[in-house]
mmCIF file of C-alpha atoms and ligand atoms in Angstrom:
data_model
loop_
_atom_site.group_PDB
_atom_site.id
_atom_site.type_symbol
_atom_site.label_atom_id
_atom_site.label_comp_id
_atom_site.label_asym_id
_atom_site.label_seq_id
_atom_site.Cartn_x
_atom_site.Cartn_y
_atom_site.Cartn_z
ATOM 1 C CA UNK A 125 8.593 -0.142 -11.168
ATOM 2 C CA UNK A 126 4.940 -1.006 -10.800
ATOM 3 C CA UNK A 127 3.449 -0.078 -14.168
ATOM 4 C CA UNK A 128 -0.197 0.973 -12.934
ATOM 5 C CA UNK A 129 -0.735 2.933 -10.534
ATOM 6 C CA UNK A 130 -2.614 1.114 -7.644
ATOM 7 C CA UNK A 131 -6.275 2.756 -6.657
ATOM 8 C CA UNK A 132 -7.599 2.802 -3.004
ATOM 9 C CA UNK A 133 -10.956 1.334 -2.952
ATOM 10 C CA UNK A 134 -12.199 3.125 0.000
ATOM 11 C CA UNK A 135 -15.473 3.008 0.099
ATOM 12 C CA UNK A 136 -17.716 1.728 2.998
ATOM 13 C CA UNK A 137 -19.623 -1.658 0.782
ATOM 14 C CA UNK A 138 -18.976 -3.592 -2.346
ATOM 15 C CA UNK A 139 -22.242 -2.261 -4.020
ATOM 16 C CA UNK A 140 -20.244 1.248 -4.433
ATOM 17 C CA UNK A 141 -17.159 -0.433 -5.300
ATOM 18 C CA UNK A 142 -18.740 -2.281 -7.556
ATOM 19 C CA UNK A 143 -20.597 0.524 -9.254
ATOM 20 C CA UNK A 144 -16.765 2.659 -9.233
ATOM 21 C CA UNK A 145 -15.126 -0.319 -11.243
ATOM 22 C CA UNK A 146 -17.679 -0.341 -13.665
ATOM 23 C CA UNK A 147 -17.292 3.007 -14.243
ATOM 24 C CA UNK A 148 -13.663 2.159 -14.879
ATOM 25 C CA UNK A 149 -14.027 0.031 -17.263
ATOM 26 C CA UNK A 150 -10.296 -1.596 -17.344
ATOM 27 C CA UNK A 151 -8.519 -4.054 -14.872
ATOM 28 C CA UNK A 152 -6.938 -2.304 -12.317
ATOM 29 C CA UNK A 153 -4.850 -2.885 -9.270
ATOM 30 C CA UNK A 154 -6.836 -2.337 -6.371
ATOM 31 C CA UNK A 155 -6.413 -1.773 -2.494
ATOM 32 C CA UNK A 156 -8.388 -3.174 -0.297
ATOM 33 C CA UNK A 157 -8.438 -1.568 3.195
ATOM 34 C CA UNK A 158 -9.967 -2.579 6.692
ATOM 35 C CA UNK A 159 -13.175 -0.473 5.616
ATOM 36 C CA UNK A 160 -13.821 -2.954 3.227
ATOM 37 C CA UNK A 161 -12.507 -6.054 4.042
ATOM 38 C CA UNK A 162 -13.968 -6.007 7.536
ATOM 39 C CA UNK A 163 -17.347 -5.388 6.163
ATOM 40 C CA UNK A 164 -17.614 -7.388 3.439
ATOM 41 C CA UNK A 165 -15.283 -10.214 3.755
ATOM 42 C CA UNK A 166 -13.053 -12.522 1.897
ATOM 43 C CA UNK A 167 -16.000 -12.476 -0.527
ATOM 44 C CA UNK A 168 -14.733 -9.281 -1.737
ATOM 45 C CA UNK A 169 -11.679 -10.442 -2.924
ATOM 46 C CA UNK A 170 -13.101 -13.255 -5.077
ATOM 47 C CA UNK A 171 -15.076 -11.255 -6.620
ATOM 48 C CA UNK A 172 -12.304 -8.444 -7.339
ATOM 49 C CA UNK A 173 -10.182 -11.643 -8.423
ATOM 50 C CA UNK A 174 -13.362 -12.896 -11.060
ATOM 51 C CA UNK A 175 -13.448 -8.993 -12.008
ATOM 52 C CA UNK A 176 -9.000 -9.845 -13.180
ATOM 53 C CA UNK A 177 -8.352 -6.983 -10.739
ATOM 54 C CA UNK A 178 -4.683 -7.434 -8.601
ATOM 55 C CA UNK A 179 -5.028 -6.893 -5.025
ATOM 56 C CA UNK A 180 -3.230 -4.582 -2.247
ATOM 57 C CA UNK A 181 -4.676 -5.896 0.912
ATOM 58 C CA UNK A 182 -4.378 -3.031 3.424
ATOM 59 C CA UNK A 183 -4.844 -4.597 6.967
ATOM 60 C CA UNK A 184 -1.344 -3.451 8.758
ATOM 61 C CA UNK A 185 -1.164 -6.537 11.027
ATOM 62 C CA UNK A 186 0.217 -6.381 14.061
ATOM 63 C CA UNK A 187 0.043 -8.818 16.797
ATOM 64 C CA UNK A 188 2.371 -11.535 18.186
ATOM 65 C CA UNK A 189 4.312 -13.375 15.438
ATOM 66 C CA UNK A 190 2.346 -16.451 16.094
ATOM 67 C CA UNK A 191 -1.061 -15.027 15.511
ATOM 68 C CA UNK A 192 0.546 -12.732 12.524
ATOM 69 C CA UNK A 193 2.237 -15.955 10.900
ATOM 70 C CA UNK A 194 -1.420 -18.111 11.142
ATOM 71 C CA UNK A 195 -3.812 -15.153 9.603
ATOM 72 C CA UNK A 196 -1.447 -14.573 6.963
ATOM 73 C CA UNK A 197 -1.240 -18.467 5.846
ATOM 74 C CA UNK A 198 -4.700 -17.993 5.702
ATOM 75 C CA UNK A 199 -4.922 -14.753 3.527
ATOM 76 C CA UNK A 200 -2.472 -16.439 1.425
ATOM 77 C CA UNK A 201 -5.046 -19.077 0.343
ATOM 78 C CA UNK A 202 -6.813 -15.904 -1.102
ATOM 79 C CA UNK A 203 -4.368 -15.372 -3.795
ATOM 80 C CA UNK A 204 -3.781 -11.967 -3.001
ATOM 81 C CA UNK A 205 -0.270 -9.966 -4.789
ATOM 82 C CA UNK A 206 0.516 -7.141 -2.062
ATOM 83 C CA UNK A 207 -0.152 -7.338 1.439
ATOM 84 C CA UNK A 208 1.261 -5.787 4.603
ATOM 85 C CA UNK A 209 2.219 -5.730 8.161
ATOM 86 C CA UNK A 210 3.269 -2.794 11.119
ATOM 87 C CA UNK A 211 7.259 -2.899 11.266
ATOM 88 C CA UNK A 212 7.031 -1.792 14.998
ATOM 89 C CA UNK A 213 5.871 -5.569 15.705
ATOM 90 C CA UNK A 214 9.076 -6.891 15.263
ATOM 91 C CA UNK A 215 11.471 -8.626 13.212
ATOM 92 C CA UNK A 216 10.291 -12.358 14.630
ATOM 93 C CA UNK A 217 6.809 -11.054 13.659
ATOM 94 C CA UNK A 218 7.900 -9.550 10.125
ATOM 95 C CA UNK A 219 9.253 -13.299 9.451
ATOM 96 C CA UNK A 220 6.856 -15.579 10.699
ATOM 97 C CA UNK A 221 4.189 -13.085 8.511
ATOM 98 C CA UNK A 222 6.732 -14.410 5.419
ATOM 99 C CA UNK A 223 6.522 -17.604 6.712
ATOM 100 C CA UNK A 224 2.586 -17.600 6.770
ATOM 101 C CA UNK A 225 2.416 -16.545 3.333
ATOM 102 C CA UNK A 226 4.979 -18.741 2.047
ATOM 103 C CA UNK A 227 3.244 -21.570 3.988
ATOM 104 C CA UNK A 228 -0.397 -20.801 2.843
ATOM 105 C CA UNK A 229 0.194 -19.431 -0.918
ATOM 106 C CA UNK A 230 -1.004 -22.192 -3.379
ATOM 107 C CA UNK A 231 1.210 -24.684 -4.881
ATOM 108 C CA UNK A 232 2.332 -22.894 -8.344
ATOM 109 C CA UNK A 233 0.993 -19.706 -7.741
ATOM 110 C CA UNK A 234 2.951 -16.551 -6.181
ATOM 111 C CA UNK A 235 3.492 -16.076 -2.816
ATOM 112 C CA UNK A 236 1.851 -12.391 -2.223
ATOM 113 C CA UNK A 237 4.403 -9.381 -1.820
ATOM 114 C CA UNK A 238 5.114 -8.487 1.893
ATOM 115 C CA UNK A 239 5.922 -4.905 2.755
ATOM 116 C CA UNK A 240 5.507 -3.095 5.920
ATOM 117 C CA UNK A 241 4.171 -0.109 7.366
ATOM 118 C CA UNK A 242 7.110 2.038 9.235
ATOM 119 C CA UNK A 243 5.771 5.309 11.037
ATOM 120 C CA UNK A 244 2.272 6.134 10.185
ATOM 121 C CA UNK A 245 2.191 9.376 7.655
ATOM 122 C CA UNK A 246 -0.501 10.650 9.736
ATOM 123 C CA UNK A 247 2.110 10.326 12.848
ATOM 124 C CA UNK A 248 3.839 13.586 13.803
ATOM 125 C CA UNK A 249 7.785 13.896 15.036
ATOM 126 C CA UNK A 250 6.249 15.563 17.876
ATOM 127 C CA UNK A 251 3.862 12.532 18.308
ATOM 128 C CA UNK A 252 5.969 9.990 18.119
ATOM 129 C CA UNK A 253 8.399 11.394 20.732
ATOM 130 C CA UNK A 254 5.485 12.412 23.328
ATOM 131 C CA UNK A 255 3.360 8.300 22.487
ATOM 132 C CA UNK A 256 6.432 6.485 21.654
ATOM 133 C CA UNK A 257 9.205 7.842 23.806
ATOM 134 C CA UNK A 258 11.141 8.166 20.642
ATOM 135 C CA UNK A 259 14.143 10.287 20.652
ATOM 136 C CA UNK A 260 15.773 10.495 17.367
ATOM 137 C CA UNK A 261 13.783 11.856 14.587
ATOM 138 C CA UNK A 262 11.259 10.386 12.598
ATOM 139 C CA UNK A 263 13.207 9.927 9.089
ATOM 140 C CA UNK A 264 15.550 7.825 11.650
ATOM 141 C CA UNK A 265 13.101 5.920 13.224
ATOM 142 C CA UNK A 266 11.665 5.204 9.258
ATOM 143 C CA UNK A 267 14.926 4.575 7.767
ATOM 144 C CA UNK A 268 15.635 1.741 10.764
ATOM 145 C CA UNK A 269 12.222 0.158 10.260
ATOM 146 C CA UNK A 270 12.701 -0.065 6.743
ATOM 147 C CA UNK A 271 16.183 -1.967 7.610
ATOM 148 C CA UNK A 272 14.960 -4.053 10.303
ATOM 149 C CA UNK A 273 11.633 -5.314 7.790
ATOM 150 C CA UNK A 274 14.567 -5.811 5.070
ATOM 151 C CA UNK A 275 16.837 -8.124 7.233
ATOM 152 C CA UNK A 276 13.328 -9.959 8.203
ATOM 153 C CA UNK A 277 13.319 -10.971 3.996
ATOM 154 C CA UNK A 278 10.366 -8.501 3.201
ATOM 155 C CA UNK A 279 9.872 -6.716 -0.099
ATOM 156 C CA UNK A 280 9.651 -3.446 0.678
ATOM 157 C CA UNK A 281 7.784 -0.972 2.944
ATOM 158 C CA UNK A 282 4.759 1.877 2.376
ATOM 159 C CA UNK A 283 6.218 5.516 2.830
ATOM 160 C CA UNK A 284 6.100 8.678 2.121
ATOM 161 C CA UNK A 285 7.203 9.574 -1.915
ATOM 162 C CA UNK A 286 9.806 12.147 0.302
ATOM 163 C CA UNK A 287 11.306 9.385 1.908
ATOM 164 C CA UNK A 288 11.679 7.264 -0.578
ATOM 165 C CA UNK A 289 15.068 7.955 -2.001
ATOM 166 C CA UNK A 290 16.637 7.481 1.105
ATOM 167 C CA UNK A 291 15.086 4.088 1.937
ATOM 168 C CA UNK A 292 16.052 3.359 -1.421
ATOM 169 C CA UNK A 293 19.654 4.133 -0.707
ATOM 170 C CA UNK A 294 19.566 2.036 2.504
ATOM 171 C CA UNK A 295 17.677 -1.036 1.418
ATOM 172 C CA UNK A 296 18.822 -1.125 -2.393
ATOM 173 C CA UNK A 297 16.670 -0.392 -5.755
ATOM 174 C CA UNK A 298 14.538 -4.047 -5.699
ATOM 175 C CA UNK A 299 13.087 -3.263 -2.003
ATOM 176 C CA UNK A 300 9.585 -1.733 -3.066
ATOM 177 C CA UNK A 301 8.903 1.764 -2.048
ATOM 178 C CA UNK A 302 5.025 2.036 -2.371
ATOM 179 C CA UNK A 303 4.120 5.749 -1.329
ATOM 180 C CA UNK A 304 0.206 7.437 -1.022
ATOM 181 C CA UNK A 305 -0.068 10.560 -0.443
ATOM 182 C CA UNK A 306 -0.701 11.473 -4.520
ATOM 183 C CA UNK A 307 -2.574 14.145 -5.635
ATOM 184 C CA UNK A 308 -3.001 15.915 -9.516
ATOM 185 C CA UNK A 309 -2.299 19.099 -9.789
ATOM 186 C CA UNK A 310 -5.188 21.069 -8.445
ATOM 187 C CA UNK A 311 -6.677 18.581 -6.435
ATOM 188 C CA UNK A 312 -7.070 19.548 -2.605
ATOM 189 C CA UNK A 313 -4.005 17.813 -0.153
ATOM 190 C CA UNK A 314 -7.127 16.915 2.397
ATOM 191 C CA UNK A 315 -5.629 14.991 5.655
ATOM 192 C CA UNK A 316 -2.369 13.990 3.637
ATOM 193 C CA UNK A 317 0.114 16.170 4.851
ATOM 194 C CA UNK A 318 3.356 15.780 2.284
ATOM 195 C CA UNK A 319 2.153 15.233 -0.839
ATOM 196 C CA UNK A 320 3.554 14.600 -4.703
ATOM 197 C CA UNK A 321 2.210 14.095 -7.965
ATOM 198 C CA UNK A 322 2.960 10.806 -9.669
ATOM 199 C CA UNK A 323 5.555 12.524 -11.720
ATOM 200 C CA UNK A 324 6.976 13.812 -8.821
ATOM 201 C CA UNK A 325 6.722 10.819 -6.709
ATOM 202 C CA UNK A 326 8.855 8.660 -9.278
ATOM 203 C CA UNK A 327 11.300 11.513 -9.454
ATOM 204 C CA UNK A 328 11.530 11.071 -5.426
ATOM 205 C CA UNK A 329 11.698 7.397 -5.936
ATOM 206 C CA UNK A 330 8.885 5.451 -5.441
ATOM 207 C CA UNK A 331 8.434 2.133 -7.123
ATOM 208 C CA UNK A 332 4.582 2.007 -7.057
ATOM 209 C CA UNK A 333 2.144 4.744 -6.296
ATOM 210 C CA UNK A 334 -1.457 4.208 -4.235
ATOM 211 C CA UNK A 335 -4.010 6.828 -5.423
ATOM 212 C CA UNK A 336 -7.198 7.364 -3.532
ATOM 213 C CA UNK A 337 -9.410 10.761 -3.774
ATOM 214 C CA UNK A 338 -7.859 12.088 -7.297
ATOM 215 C CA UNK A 339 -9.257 9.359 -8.670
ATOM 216 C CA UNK A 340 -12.374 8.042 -7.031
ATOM 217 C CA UNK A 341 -13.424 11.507 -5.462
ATOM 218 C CA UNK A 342 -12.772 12.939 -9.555
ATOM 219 C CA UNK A 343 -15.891 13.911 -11.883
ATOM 220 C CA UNK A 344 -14.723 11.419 -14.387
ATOM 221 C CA UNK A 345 -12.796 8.822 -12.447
ATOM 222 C CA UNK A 346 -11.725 7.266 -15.382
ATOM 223 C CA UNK A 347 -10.005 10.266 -17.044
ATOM 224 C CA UNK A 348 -8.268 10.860 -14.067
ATOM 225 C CA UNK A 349 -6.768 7.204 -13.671
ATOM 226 C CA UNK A 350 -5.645 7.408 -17.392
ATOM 227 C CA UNK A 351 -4.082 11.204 -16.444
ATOM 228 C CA UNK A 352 -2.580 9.769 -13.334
ATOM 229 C CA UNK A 353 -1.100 6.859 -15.227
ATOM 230 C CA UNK A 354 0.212 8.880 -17.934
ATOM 231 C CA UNK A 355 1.925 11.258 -15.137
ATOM 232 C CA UNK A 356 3.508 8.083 -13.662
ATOM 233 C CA UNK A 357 4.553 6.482 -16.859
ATOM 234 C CA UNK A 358 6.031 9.951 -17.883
ATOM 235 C CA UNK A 359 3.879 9.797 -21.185
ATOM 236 C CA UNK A 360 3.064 13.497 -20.659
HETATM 237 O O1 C5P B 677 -7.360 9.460 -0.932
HETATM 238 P P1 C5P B 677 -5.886 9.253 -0.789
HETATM 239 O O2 C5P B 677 -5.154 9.263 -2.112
HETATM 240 O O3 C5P B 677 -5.259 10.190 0.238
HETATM 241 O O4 C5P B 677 -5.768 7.770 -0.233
HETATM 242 C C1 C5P B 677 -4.552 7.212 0.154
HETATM 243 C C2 C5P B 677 -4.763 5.806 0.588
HETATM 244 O O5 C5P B 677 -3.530 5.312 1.098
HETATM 245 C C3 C5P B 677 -5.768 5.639 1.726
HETATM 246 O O6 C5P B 677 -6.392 4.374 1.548
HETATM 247 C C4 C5P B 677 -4.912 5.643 2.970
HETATM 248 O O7 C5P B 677 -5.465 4.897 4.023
HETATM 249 C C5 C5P B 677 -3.660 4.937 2.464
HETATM 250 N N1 C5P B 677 -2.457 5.181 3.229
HETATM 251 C C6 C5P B 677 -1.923 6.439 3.445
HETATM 252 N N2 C5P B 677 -0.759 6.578 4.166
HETATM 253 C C7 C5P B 677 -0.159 5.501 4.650
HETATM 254 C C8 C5P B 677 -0.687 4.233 4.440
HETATM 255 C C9 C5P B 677 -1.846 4.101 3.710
HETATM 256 O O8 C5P B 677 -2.473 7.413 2.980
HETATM 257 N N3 C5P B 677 0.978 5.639 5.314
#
């Protein structure tokens, strides 16, 4: 189990990310999403990595496995520790994204964790079968991605904390479950549609939680990461 819980940097330029971090006044493990990243750059990350933050890069590739398999050599070279790819591009793609990262992580450091996104939370049973022509229902059509990213060598996938336990029982303990979708008690649900708190979501089964609004949307952000982390560390 990830110890900390990791905390969604969403915010549209480093200037406010910088001024949240400060705030927070400890080393955290951060994600980075496309927001970000596509506005500010690789820059970003250096300066998260000279700030001794870890790093969830949050860009969902998906593309042919060739183009996959180069960008992810060269996000490697950024000394990253989580980053992640769509399932639905394929096993070929899932493993020449390993291969990328193997290829472009420096010699003696750690290659960066690969895990993949399955169905989108914010993608309905109803949705998928009308967009994707998908039959079965979605907790299938998760539990097979989850198996087809595991046979590709990944380490885990991003779900919900409610399907955890049975990806989990598929895929074995070690294949990461990192769920969103966290909210204290109290705090609105907003766009998330299943949620847990971090008790509840390592109840459920998840192996590392991402935490967004309860945190950086709080009144004192940094109470709330220490309640959060207590909740997830069961130290309440
Ligand atoms: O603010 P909140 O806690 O809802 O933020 C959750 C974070 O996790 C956001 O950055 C969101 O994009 C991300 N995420 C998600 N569901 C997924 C994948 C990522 O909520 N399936």
């Amino acid at each position: 189990m990830e110890r900390e819980p990791i905390v969604a940097l969403d915010f549209p330029t480093w200037e406010i990310s910088r001024t949240f971090l400060e705030k927070m006044d400890t080393s955290l493990f951060v994600k980075v999403g496309m927001e970000l990243y596509l506005q500010n750059g690789p820059v970003i990350i250096e300066e998260l990595k000279k700030m001794n933050h870890r790093i969830f890069l949050d860009l969902k590739l998906h593309d042919i496995p060739n183009t996959v398999g180069r960008a992810m050599k060269g996000l490697a070279q950024l000394e990253i520790d989580l980053i992640n790819v769509h399932a639905a591009g394929g096993v070929t793609m899932m493993e020449q994204a390993l291969n990328g990262l193997v290829q472009g992580t420096p010699s003696g450091k750690e290659r960066p964790k690969l895990i993949s996104v399955t169905q989108l939370t914010s993608t309905s049973e109803e949705q998928m079968k009308k967009e994707q022509l998908i039959e079965k229902p979605l907790i299938n059509s998760v539990l097979h991605y989850a198996e087809i990213s595991r046979k590709a060598g990944l380490d885990g996938v991003v779900c919900s904390p409610h399907e955890a336990a049975a990806i989990r029982e598929i895929c074995g303990e070690d294949f990461i479950r990192v769920t969103p979708g966290i909210r204290l008690q109290g705090d609105a649900a907003q766009d998330q549609q299943r949620i847990a708190s971090p008790s509840q979501a390592r109840e459920l089964g998840s192996s590392a939680i991402v935490v967004g609004r309860s945190i950086t949307g709080a009144d004192e952000p940094a109470k709330a990461y220490q309640q959060v982390k207590s909740e997830w560390e069961r130290r309440v």
